Coordinates of C-alpha atoms and ligand atoms in Angstrom, one line a residue:
Chain A
M63 CA 74.3 -22.6 -31.9
I64 CA 76.6 -24.9 -33.7
H65 CA 80.4 -24.4 -33.6
A66 CA 83.3 -25.9 -35.6
E67 CA 87.0 -25.3 -35.8
V68 CA 88.4 -23.5 -38.8
I69 CA 90.9 -25.9 -40.3
R70 CA 92.5 -23.7 -42.9
I71 CA 91.9 -20.6 -44.9
E72 CA 92.4 -19.8 -48.5
R73 CA 92.9 -16.4 -49.9
N74 CA 90.9 -16.3 -53.2
T75 CA 91.1 -12.6 -54.2
P76 CA 92.3 -9.5 -52.5
T77 CA 89.0 -9.2 -50.7
V78 CA 87.7 -12.8 -50.5
R79 CA 88.7 -15.6 -48.2
T80 CA 87.4 -19.2 -47.9
L81 CA 87.3 -20.8 -44.6
Y82 CA 87.3 -24.6 -44.3
F83 CA 85.8 -26.4 -41.4
R84 CA 84.5 -29.9 -40.6
W85 CA 80.8 -30.3 -39.9
D86 CA 79.2 -33.7 -40.2
Y87 CA 75.8 -32.7 -41.6
E88 CA 74.2 -33.2 -45.1
V89 CA 74.0 -29.8 -46.8
K90 CA 72.5 -29.4 -50.3
P91 CA 74.0 -27.1 -53.0
G92 CA 72.5 -23.6 -52.6
Q93 CA 71.8 -23.8 -48.9
F94 CA 73.2 -21.2 -46.4
I95 CA 74.1 -20.9 -42.8
M96 CA 73.8 -17.9 -40.4
V97 CA 77.3 -17.2 -39.2
W98 CA 77.7 -15.5 -35.8
V99 CA 80.6 -13.5 -34.6
P100 CA 80.1 -13.2 -30.9
G101 CA 79.7 -9.6 -29.9
T102 CA 79.8 -8.4 -33.5
G103 CA 76.9 -9.7 -35.5
E104 CA 75.4 -12.5 -37.6
I105 CA 75.1 -12.8 -41.4
P106 CA 73.9 -15.3 -44.0
I107 CA 76.5 -17.1 -46.0
S108 CA 76.1 -19.9 -48.5
L109 CA 78.2 -23.0 -48.3
S110 CA 81.0 -23.1 -51.0
S111 CA 81.9 -26.7 -50.3
I112 CA 79.4 -29.3 -49.0
G113 CA 81.4 -32.5 -48.6
A114 CA 82.7 -33.9 -45.3
E115 CA 84.8 -30.7 -45.2
K116 CA 82.7 -27.7 -45.7
S117 CA 83.6 -24.1 -46.5
I118 CA 82.2 -20.6 -46.6
T119 CA 83.6 -17.9 -48.9
V120 CA 83.4 -14.4 -47.5
K121 CA 84.0 -11.0 -48.9
S122 CA 84.4 -8.2 -46.3
Y123 CA 81.6 -5.7 -46.5
G124 CA 80.6 -4.9 -42.9
P125 CA 81.5 -5.6 -39.3
A126 CA 80.5 -9.3 -39.2
S127 CA 82.0 -10.3 -42.5
D128 CA 85.1 -8.3 -41.7
A129 CA 85.5 -10.2 -38.5
I130 CA 84.9 -13.6 -40.3
V131 CA 87.5 -12.7 -43.0
K132 CA 90.0 -12.1 -40.2
L133 CA 89.5 -15.4 -38.5
T134 CA 92.6 -17.7 -38.4
A135 CA 93.1 -21.4 -38.5
G136 CA 92.2 -22.9 -35.1
S137 CA 89.5 -20.3 -34.4
R138 CA 85.9 -21.3 -33.7
L139 CA 83.2 -20.7 -36.2
F140 CA 79.7 -20.2 -34.8
F141 CA 76.6 -20.8 -36.9
R142 CA 73.1 -22.1 -37.2
G143 CA 71.4 -23.8 -40.2
P144 CA 71.5 -25.0 -42.9
Y145 CA 68.6 -23.0 -44.3
G146 CA 66.9 -22.5 -47.6
R147 CA 66.1 -24.6 -50.6
Q148 CA 68.6 -26.4 -52.8
F149 CA 69.5 -26.0 -56.5
S150 CA 67.9 -28.8 -58.6
V151 CA 70.5 -31.3 -59.6
V152 CA 70.3 -32.3 -63.3
N153 CA 72.3 -34.7 -65.6
G154 CA 74.2 -33.5 -68.6
P155 CA 76.0 -30.2 -69.3
I156 CA 75.3 -27.2 -67.1
L157 CA 76.2 -23.6 -67.2
L158 CA 77.1 -21.4 -64.2
V159 CA 76.7 -17.6 -64.4
G160 CA 78.4 -16.1 -61.4
G161 CA 78.9 -12.4 -60.6
G162 CA 81.2 -11.2 -57.9
S163 CA 81.1 -13.5 -54.8
G164 CA 78.0 -15.1 -56.4
M165 CA 80.4 -17.9 -57.6
A166 CA 80.6 -19.0 -53.9
S167 CA 77.1 -20.5 -53.7
L168 CA 77.5 -22.0 -57.3
S169 CA 80.8 -23.7 -56.6
P170 CA 79.3 -26.9 -55.1
L171 CA 77.7 -27.5 -58.5
I172 CA 81.0 -27.6 -60.4
T173 CA 81.7 -31.0 -62.1
K174 CA 83.5 -32.1 -65.2
N175 CA 80.4 -31.2 -67.2
T176 CA 80.2 -27.6 -66.1
D177 CA 80.7 -24.5 -68.2
A178 CA 80.9 -21.2 -66.5
I179 CA 80.6 -17.5 -67.1
V180 CA 82.6 -15.8 -64.3
S181 CA 82.3 -12.0 -64.0
A182 CA 83.8 -9.5 -61.6
R183 CA 84.9 -5.9 -61.5
S184 CA 88.5 -6.7 -62.4
A185 CA 90.8 -9.7 -63.2
D186 CA 92.0 -10.1 -59.6
E187 CA 88.4 -10.3 -58.3
L188 CA 87.4 -13.2 -60.5
L189 CA 86.3 -15.9 -58.0
F190 CA 87.1 -19.6 -58.4
S191 CA 87.9 -19.2 -62.1
E192 CA 90.8 -21.5 -61.6
R193 CA 88.3 -24.3 -60.6
I194 CA 86.9 -24.4 -64.1
P195 CA 89.1 -25.9 -66.9
E196 CA 90.3 -23.5 -69.6
G197 CA 87.9 -24.0 -72.6
R198 CA 85.0 -24.3 -70.4
I199 CA 85.2 -20.8 -68.8
I200 CA 84.4 -17.3 -70.2
R201 CA 85.8 -14.5 -68.0
V202 CA 84.1 -11.1 -67.9
T203 CA 85.3 -8.0 -66.3
D204 CA 83.9 -4.5 -65.9
D205 CA 87.3 -2.9 -66.7
G206 CA 88.4 -5.3 -69.4
S207 CA 91.4 -6.5 -67.4
A208 CA 90.6 -10.1 -68.2
G209 CA 88.3 -11.8 -70.7
I210 CA 85.4 -9.9 -72.2
K211 CA 85.0 -6.3 -71.1
G212 CA 81.4 -5.8 -70.1
N213 CA 78.8 -7.9 -68.2
P214 CA 77.6 -11.5 -68.3
I215 CA 75.1 -10.7 -71.1
N216 CA 78.0 -10.0 -73.4
A217 CA 79.3 -13.6 -72.7
L218 CA 75.9 -15.2 -72.8
E219 CA 75.4 -13.8 -76.4
T220 CA 78.3 -16.0 -77.5
V221 CA 76.9 -19.2 -76.0
D222 CA 74.3 -21.7 -77.2
T223 CA 72.2 -21.5 -74.0
E224 CA 69.7 -24.1 -75.1
K225 CA 72.2 -26.9 -75.0
Y226 CA 72.4 -26.9 -71.2
G227 CA 70.3 -29.1 -68.9
M228 CA 70.2 -26.1 -66.4
I229 CA 71.7 -22.6 -66.2
Y230 CA 72.5 -21.6 -62.6
V231 CA 72.8 -17.9 -61.8
C232 CA 74.0 -16.1 -58.7
G233 CA 75.1 -12.5 -58.1
P234 CA 73.7 -9.1 -57.4
E235 CA 70.0 -8.7 -58.1
I236 CA 70.6 -6.2 -60.9
M237 CA 72.8 -8.7 -62.7
L238 CA 70.3 -11.5 -62.1
K239 CA 67.6 -9.3 -63.7
K240 CA 69.6 -8.7 -66.8
V241 CA 70.3 -12.4 -67.1
Y242 CA 66.7 -13.2 -66.5
D243 CA 65.6 -10.7 -69.2
F244 CA 68.1 -12.3 -71.6
L245 CA 66.9 -15.9 -70.9
T246 CA 63.2 -15.3 -70.4
F247 CA 62.2 -15.8 -74.0
R248 CA 64.6 -18.7 -74.7
K249 CA 63.9 -22.4 -74.2
V250 CA 66.1 -22.9 -71.2
R251 CA 65.8 -24.2 -67.6
A252 CA 67.4 -21.8 -65.2
E253 CA 67.6 -21.3 -61.4
F254 CA 68.6 -18.0 -59.7
A255 CA 70.0 -17.6 -56.2
L256 CA 68.8 -14.3 -54.9
E257 CA 70.4 -12.2 -52.3
R258 CA 68.5 -9.9 -50.0
L259 CA 68.6 -8.7 -46.4
M260 CA 68.2 -11.5 -44.0
K261 CA 67.7 -11.2 -40.2
C262 CA 66.1 -14.3 -38.8
G263 CA 66.9 -16.9 -41.6
V264 CA 63.8 -19.0 -40.6
G265 CA 60.8 -17.2 -42.1
V266 CA 59.4 -15.0 -39.4
C267 CA 60.9 -11.5 -39.6
D268 CA 59.8 -10.6 -43.2
S269 CA 63.0 -8.8 -44.0
C270 CA 64.0 -11.0 -46.9
S271 CA 60.6 -11.0 -48.6
I272 CA 59.8 -10.6 -52.3
D273 CA 56.2 -10.7 -53.6
G274 CA 55.1 -12.4 -50.4
M275 CA 57.8 -15.1 -50.6
Q276 CA 60.6 -15.4 -48.1
L277 CA 64.1 -15.9 -49.5
C278 CA 65.2 -17.7 -46.4
R279 CA 62.6 -20.4 -46.8
D280 CA 60.9 -20.3 -50.2
G281 CA 64.3 -19.5 -51.7
S282 CA 66.9 -18.3 -51.9
I283 CA 66.8 -20.4 -55.1
F284 CA 64.0 -19.6 -57.5
S285 CA 63.4 -21.0 -61.0
I286 CA 63.0 -18.8 -64.0
D287 CA 59.2 -19.7 -63.9
D288 CA 58.9 -18.6 -60.3
L289 CA 60.5 -15.3 -61.1
K290 CA 58.0 -14.7 -63.9
K291 CA 55.4 -14.5 -61.1
M292 CA 57.4 -12.1 -59.0
P293 CA 57.0 -8.5 -60.2
E294 CA 59.2 -7.1 -57.4
F295 CA 62.2 -9.1 -58.7
G296 CA 64.8 -6.6 -59.9
R297 CA 62.6 -3.7 -59.2
T298 CA 62.1 -3.1 -55.4
K299 CA 63.8 -4.3 -52.2
L300 CA 63.4 -3.8 -48.5
T301 CA 65.6 -1.8 -46.2
E302 CA 66.5 -2.8 -42.7
S303 CA 63.3 -1.2 -41.4
G304 CA 61.2 -3.0 -43.9
R305 CA 60.6 0.1 -46.1
R306 CA 60.2 -0.7 -49.8
V307 CA 62.7 1.1 -52.1
F308 CA 63.4 0.9 -55.8
F309 CA 66.7 -0.5 -57.2
N310 CA 68.9 2.1 -58.9
H311 CA 69.4 0.9 -62.4
Chain B
M651 CA 33.4 -25.0 -42.5
N652 CA 30.7 -22.8 -41.0
K653 CA 31.3 -24.3 -37.5
L654 CA 34.7 -22.6 -37.4
K655 CA 33.2 -19.1 -37.7
T656 CA 33.7 -16.8 -34.8
T657 CA 33.6 -13.1 -34.0
V658 CA 35.6 -10.7 -31.9
S659 CA 34.3 -7.1 -31.3
G660 CA 31.8 -7.7 -34.1
I661 CA 34.6 -8.7 -36.6
E662 CA 33.5 -11.8 -38.4
L663 CA 36.2 -14.4 -38.9
D664 CA 36.0 -17.5 -41.2
T665 CA 38.2 -19.4 -38.7
P666 CA 39.5 -18.6 -35.3
F667 CA 43.1 -18.1 -36.6
M668 CA 44.8 -14.8 -37.1
L669 CA 48.5 -14.1 -37.8
A670 CA 50.1 -12.6 -34.7
S671 CA 51.9 -9.3 -34.8
G672 CA 55.6 -9.4 -35.7
I673 CA 55.6 -12.5 -37.9
L674 CA 55.6 -12.1 -41.6
D675 CA 53.6 -8.9 -41.5
E676 CA 55.9 -6.0 -42.2
N677 CA 55.3 -6.2 -45.9
G678 CA 52.0 -5.9 -47.7
Y679 CA 52.6 -8.7 -50.2
T680 CA 53.5 -11.1 -47.4
M681 CA 50.4 -10.3 -45.4
K682 CA 48.3 -10.7 -48.6
R683 CA 49.9 -14.1 -49.2
V684 CA 49.3 -15.3 -45.6
L685 CA 45.6 -14.3 -45.9
Q686 CA 45.3 -16.0 -49.3
E687 CA 46.9 -19.1 -47.8
G688 CA 44.4 -19.5 -45.0
A689 CA 44.7 -16.9 -42.1
A690 CA 41.3 -15.5 -41.3
A691 CA 42.9 -12.1 -40.4
V692 CA 46.4 -10.7 -40.0
V693 CA 47.8 -8.3 -37.4
T694 CA 50.5 -6.1 -38.8
K695 CA 54.0 -5.8 -37.3
S696 CA 53.9 -3.1 -34.6
I697 CA 54.3 0.2 -36.3
G698 CA 55.7 3.4 -34.7
S699 CA 55.8 7.1 -35.6
S700 CA 59.1 6.9 -37.4
E701 CA 61.3 4.5 -39.3
R702 CA 63.4 2.1 -37.1
S703 CA 66.0 -0.4 -38.2
G704 CA 65.7 -2.6 -35.0
Y705 CA 68.6 -4.4 -33.5
R706 CA 71.4 -5.9 -35.5
P707 CA 71.4 -9.7 -35.9
P708 CA 71.4 -12.1 -34.1
V709 CA 67.8 -11.2 -33.5
I710 CA 66.5 -14.7 -32.8
V711 CA 67.6 -17.8 -31.0
E712 CA 66.0 -21.1 -32.0
I713 CA 65.0 -23.5 -29.2
D714 CA 64.3 -27.1 -30.0
G715 CA 63.0 -26.2 -33.5
K716 CA 59.6 -25.0 -32.1
S717 CA 60.1 -22.1 -29.7
M718 CA 62.4 -19.1 -30.0
I719 CA 63.6 -16.0 -28.3
N720 CA 63.4 -12.8 -30.4
A721 CA 64.8 -9.3 -30.1
I722 CA 63.9 -7.7 -33.4
G723 CA 63.8 -4.4 -31.7
L724 CA 60.6 -3.0 -33.2
A725 CA 62.1 -2.6 -36.7
N726 CA 59.4 -0.9 -38.9
P727 CA 59.2 1.4 -41.8
G728 CA 57.3 4.1 -39.8
I729 CA 53.6 4.8 -40.1
E730 CA 53.7 7.1 -43.2
N731 CA 55.5 4.4 -45.2
F732 CA 52.9 1.8 -44.1
R733 CA 49.8 3.1 -46.0
E734 CA 50.8 1.3 -49.1
E735 CA 51.5 -2.0 -47.3
I736 CA 48.0 -1.9 -45.7
A737 CA 46.5 -1.2 -49.1
I738 CA 48.2 -4.2 -50.6
A739 CA 47.2 -6.5 -47.7
L740 CA 43.6 -5.4 -47.9
E741 CA 43.4 -6.7 -51.5
A742 CA 43.0 -10.1 -50.0
G743 CA 39.5 -9.0 -48.8
K744 CA 40.0 -10.1 -45.2
P745 CA 40.4 -8.2 -42.0
V746 CA 43.7 -6.5 -41.4
I747 CA 44.5 -5.3 -37.8
G748 CA 46.9 -2.5 -37.4
S749 CA 49.3 -3.0 -34.5
V750 CA 50.9 0.2 -33.1
F751 CA 53.5 1.1 -30.4
G752 CA 54.4 4.4 -28.8
S753 CA 55.5 6.0 -25.6
D754 CA 52.5 8.0 -24.6
A755 CA 48.8 8.5 -25.2
G756 CA 49.3 11.2 -27.8
E757 CA 51.5 9.0 -29.9
F758 CA 49.2 6.0 -29.7
V759 CA 46.2 8.2 -30.8
N760 CA 48.1 9.6 -33.8
L761 CA 49.2 6.1 -34.9
S762 CA 45.7 4.6 -34.4
K763 CA 44.0 7.4 -36.3
K764 CA 46.4 6.9 -39.2
M765 CA 45.7 3.1 -39.2
E766 CA 42.0 3.8 -39.2
E767 CA 42.5 6.2 -42.2
F768 CA 44.5 3.5 -44.0
G769 CA 41.5 1.2 -43.8
V770 CA 42.3 -1.3 -41.1
T771 CA 39.5 -3.3 -39.5
A772 CA 40.7 -2.7 -35.9
V773 CA 43.8 -1.5 -34.0
E774 CA 45.9 -3.4 -31.6
L775 CA 47.8 -1.4 -29.0
N776 CA 51.2 -3.1 -28.2
L777 CA 51.5 -2.3 -24.5
S778 CA 53.9 -5.2 -24.1
C779 CA 57.0 -5.6 -26.1
P780 CA 59.5 -7.0 -23.6
H781 CA 62.8 -5.7 -25.0
V782 CA 62.8 -2.1 -26.2
K783 CA 63.4 0.7 -23.7
G784 CA 60.8 3.4 -23.5
F785 CA 58.2 1.4 -25.3
G786 CA 56.1 -1.7 -24.9
Q787 CA 56.4 -3.2 -21.5
E788 CA 57.7 -0.1 -19.9
V789 CA 54.5 1.5 -21.0
G790 CA 52.4 -1.5 -20.3
S791 CA 53.3 -2.0 -16.8
D792 CA 52.1 1.4 -15.6
P793 CA 48.3 1.2 -14.9
D794 CA 47.7 4.9 -15.2
L795 CA 49.5 5.2 -18.4
V796 CA 47.7 2.1 -19.8
S797 CA 44.4 3.5 -18.8
D798 CA 45.2 6.9 -20.4
I799 CA 46.4 5.4 -23.7
V800 CA 43.4 3.0 -24.1
S801 CA 40.7 5.6 -23.2
E802 CA 42.3 8.3 -25.4
V803 CA 42.6 6.0 -28.4
K804 CA 39.1 4.6 -27.8
R805 CA 37.8 8.3 -27.9
S806 CA 39.7 9.0 -31.2
V807 CA 38.8 6.1 -33.5
R808 CA 35.5 4.4 -34.5
I809 CA 37.1 1.0 -35.2
P810 CA 37.5 -1.7 -32.4
V811 CA 40.5 -1.3 -30.1
F812 CA 42.5 -4.3 -28.8
A813 CA 44.9 -4.0 -25.9
K814 CA 47.8 -6.5 -26.1
L815 CA 49.1 -7.1 -22.6
S816 CA 52.3 -8.5 -21.3
P817 CA 52.9 -11.4 -19.0
N818 CA 56.0 -9.7 -17.6
V819 CA 54.1 -7.7 -14.9
S820 CA 53.5 -8.4 -11.3
D821 CA 49.7 -8.1 -11.6
M822 CA 48.1 -8.6 -15.0
I823 CA 44.6 -8.3 -13.6
E824 CA 45.4 -4.8 -12.5
I825 CA 46.7 -3.9 -15.9
A826 CA 43.8 -5.5 -17.6
K827 CA 41.4 -3.5 -15.5
A828 CA 43.3 -0.4 -16.3
A829 CA 42.8 -1.2 -20.0
D830 CA 39.1 -2.0 -19.7
K831 CA 38.0 0.6 -22.2
A832 CA 39.5 -1.7 -24.8
D833 CA 37.0 -3.8 -26.9
A834 CA 39.1 -6.9 -26.3
Y835 CA 42.4 -8.0 -24.7
V836 CA 45.1 -9.8 -26.7
L837 CA 46.9 -12.2 -24.3
I838 CA 49.9 -12.8 -24.2
N839 CA 53.0 -11.2 -25.6
T840 CA 56.4 -12.9 -25.3
V841 CA 58.0 -13.8 -21.9
K842 CA 61.2 -11.9 -21.2
A843 CA 64.1 -14.4 -21.6
M844 CA 67.7 -14.9 -22.8
A845 CA 70.2 -17.4 -24.0
I846 CA 73.9 -17.7 -23.5
D847 CA 76.3 -19.5 -25.7
I848 CA 78.7 -21.4 -23.4
Y849 CA 81.5 -21.7 -25.9
S850 CA 81.8 -18.0 -26.5
R851 CA 80.5 -17.3 -23.0
M852 CA 78.3 -14.5 -24.5
P853 CA 74.6 -13.8 -24.7
V854 CA 73.6 -14.8 -28.2
L855 CA 71.1 -11.9 -29.0
S856 CA 72.8 -8.7 -29.8
N857 CA 70.4 -7.1 -27.3
A858 CA 71.1 -9.8 -24.8
Y859 CA 67.4 -10.0 -23.7
G860 CA 64.5 -11.0 -25.9
G861 CA 61.0 -12.4 -25.7
L862 CA 60.3 -16.2 -25.5
S863 CA 57.5 -17.5 -27.8
G864 CA 56.2 -20.8 -29.1
P865 CA 55.1 -24.0 -27.3
S866 CA 57.3 -23.1 -24.3
I867 CA 54.9 -20.3 -23.2
K868 CA 51.6 -22.0 -24.0
P869 CA 50.7 -23.0 -20.4
V870 CA 51.4 -19.4 -19.3
G871 CA 49.1 -17.9 -22.0
V872 CA 46.3 -20.4 -21.2
R873 CA 46.5 -19.4 -17.6
Y874 CA 46.3 -15.7 -18.3
V875 CA 43.4 -16.1 -20.8
Y876 CA 41.5 -18.2 -18.2
E877 CA 42.2 -15.8 -15.3
V878 CA 41.5 -12.6 -17.2
K879 CA 38.3 -14.0 -18.8
K880 CA 37.1 -15.2 -15.4
E881 CA 37.9 -11.8 -13.7
T882 CA 36.7 -9.4 -16.4
G883 CA 34.3 -11.4 -18.7
K884 CA 35.7 -9.3 -21.6
E885 CA 36.4 -10.7 -25.1
I886 CA 39.9 -12.2 -25.4
I887 CA 42.1 -13.0 -28.3
G888 CA 44.5 -15.8 -27.2
V889 CA 48.1 -16.0 -28.3
G890 CA 51.2 -17.9 -27.2
G891 CA 52.5 -21.2 -28.4
I892 CA 49.5 -22.4 -30.6
R893 CA 50.7 -25.0 -33.0
T894 CA 48.0 -27.6 -33.2
G895 CA 44.2 -27.9 -33.1
E896 CA 44.4 -29.1 -29.5
D897 CA 46.4 -25.9 -28.5
A898 CA 43.8 -23.7 -30.1
L899 CA 40.8 -25.5 -28.5
E900 CA 42.6 -25.2 -25.1
Y901 CA 42.8 -21.4 -25.5
I902 CA 39.2 -21.2 -26.7
M903 CA 37.9 -23.3 -23.7
A904 CA 40.0 -21.0 -21.4
G905 CA 37.9 -18.0 -22.8
A906 CA 39.5 -16.9 -26.1
S907 CA 37.0 -15.9 -28.8
C908 CA 39.7 -16.5 -31.4
V909 CA 43.5 -16.9 -31.4
Q910 CA 46.7 -15.6 -33.0
V911 CA 49.5 -17.7 -34.3
G912 CA 53.1 -16.5 -34.6
T913 CA 56.0 -18.8 -33.9
A914 CA 54.3 -21.8 -35.4
V915 CA 54.9 -20.2 -38.8
Y916 CA 58.6 -20.9 -38.0
S917 CA 58.1 -24.5 -37.0
D918 CA 55.4 -25.4 -39.6
G919 CA 55.5 -22.8 -42.3
R920 CA 52.8 -20.6 -43.7
Q921 CA 50.6 -23.7 -44.2
I922 CA 50.0 -23.7 -40.4
F923 CA 46.7 -21.8 -40.8
S924 CA 45.0 -24.3 -43.1
K925 CA 46.4 -27.2 -41.1
L926 CA 44.9 -25.7 -37.8
A927 CA 41.5 -25.2 -39.4
A928 CA 41.5 -28.8 -40.6
Q929 CA 42.6 -30.1 -37.2
V930 CA 40.1 -28.1 -35.2
G931 CA 37.3 -29.1 -37.6
A932 CA 38.2 -32.8 -37.2
I933 CA 38.3 -32.5 -33.3
M934 CA 35.0 -30.6 -33.3
D935 CA 33.3 -33.3 -35.4
A936 CA 34.7 -36.1 -33.2
E937 CA 33.6 -34.3 -30.1
K938 CA 30.3 -33.2 -31.5
I939 CA 31.0 -29.5 -31.1
G940 CA 28.6 -27.6 -33.3
S941 CA 30.3 -24.2 -33.3
V942 CA 33.4 -22.6 -31.9
R943 CA 31.1 -20.1 -30.3
D944 CA 29.6 -22.8 -28.1
I945 CA 32.8 -23.6 -26.3
I946 CA 34.4 -20.2 -25.6
G947 CA 35.3 -20.3 -21.9
V948 CA 33.6 -23.6 -21.2
A949 CA 36.4 -24.6 -19.0
I950 CA 36.0 -21.7 -16.6
R951 CA 34.9 -22.8 -13.1
N952 CA 34.0 -20.5 -10.3
Ligands
FMN1403 C1 59.9 -12.6 -34.3 C2 58.8 -12.0 -33.5 C3 58.4 -10.7 -33.6 C4 57.4 -10.2 -32.8 N1 57.0 -8.8 -32.9 C5 56.0 -8.4 -32.2 C6 55.5 -7.0 -32.5 O1 56.1 -6.3 -33.3 N2 54.4 -6.6 -31.8 C7 53.7 -7.4 -30.9 O2 52.7 -7.0 -30.3 N3 54.1 -8.7 -30.7 C8 55.2 -9.2 -31.3 N4 55.6 -10.5 -31.2 C9 54.9 -11.4 -30.2 C10 53.8 -12.2 -30.9 O3 52.8 -11.4 -31.6 C11 53.2 -13.2 -30.0 O4 52.5 -12.4 -29.0 C12 54.1 -14.1 -29.3 O5 55.1 -14.5 -30.2 C13 53.4 -15.4 -28.7 O6 52.8 -16.1 -29.7 P1 53.4 -17.3 -30.5 O7 53.9 -18.3 -29.5 O8 52.3 -17.9 -31.3 O9 54.5 -16.8 -31.3 C14 56.7 -11.0 -31.9 C15 57.0 -12.4 -31.8 C16 58.1 -12.9 -32.6 C17 58.4 -14.3 -32.5
FES1404 S1 65.2 -13.6 -42.9 FE1 63.5 -13.4 -41.6 S2 61.9 -14.0 -42.9 FE2 63.6 -14.4 -44.1

């Protein structure tokens, strides 16, 4: 188990916090760590900054994430990793499509050449939108409280997707599937960061599997061409017991 | 690659390498992929009568990048939900061995009959999980109960029955003899263990205890295979810490007819199966060994 001191905490939205810590290790964009809260649990979280100072960006949704969100500067952060494959890095203009806390794993990709579609339920849940210059960002909200009312597809329809070297997508699987369906017949390169239940993080427990691939090792980044060979994508997922269930569309 | 062929309980295997129970085998598509990528057979995750979520994470502790301690807690979708997964795995056209766990003979019989109905090639009775109360090792350390379970299952199914035994007992020979109605023994399951994080002063696993696997336990596994083979003469499937061709040959020379590989999937990825076949093939050529079958138990001295 690795441990590091939390240096500072940033409040990003009413439910999301970013915890900064120093960890001298080379991490690639898109990789994740398994964060342990002693006595409470362990969850996978992708790194939202990967320089000398690193960060994780966490939304509270269960006992472990709740405890992480409540950590204060000076507390110890316990984790193992990094795990998973990285996003391919390309030259030229790129487009990020982030839904909800999905922007967290996309944020290490932000450069001056980055355009972004940032979507959330409402205006105050738009994550890291301030990190993208005005003119390069399209905001999308479910309730219309900021930007376009609707989903990321409504924003993608207004964009010339073929001018980008790569489109990077992260968010809930249902959103990824919609974006995939929209992009699949266009001439684009795209990579998707999938989120599924992870227990071991190292490719043994089979809880994160999709079409025989393990998200924790073979992913969690998959190219649009990989996804074309994965009929379970956006259709079925596994519960904690390993039972296959269908997504509710 | 004919020289790598071997058999256990009449089941023909292209190579001596099976995927061990509990590693990448809860899901049909995963098992199918592991078979397509080189495993000669797969053993399913141990399946029980009803759906179980297992323990909450942390469920594994990594040790030196090669061994690990796990306490998954027998997470499984339940036998009724497993029919479809077996059907998918069988599409690879290779043997699928159904692993089951229960608390008494009746439960083991029902589970084994279901597995047979789903089309598995053999059943493996998990008499040995070291970290779940009321199952596994608690069952597997009682010779009368073991004898009961194995003979009842043997009476109820036509496919081969394997008994997977635990090293966490005071006398494995006694348990092996109690399980002697089985067609083969699977040796060994994980060794009960734990890890404490000194900075938080807490056990790392949510369940505190777990089972140690990987290279750390190989010498223990080799010893049990040797000893049980020597004492009983029965067919044995060796498992515990196999990562290289040398490891596999050590188990085979100790008396294993074939071996299972689990934790090496963590250190080396799913490619481990094709890697092992290539390594064993090369050593056999260099050592002028014509067939795996010629060296099973050659190291045993009386
Ligand atoms: C993550 C994990 C889960 C396991 N689950 C099971 C199981 O459900 N049933 C079982 O009989 N053995 C289980 N085992 C034990 C393995 O099948 C094997 O006996 C043990 O790990 C030693 O082999 P290895 O060193 O090659 O991993 C599990 C092992 C690991 C590492
Ligand atoms: S989280 Fe265990 S296999 Fe991926």
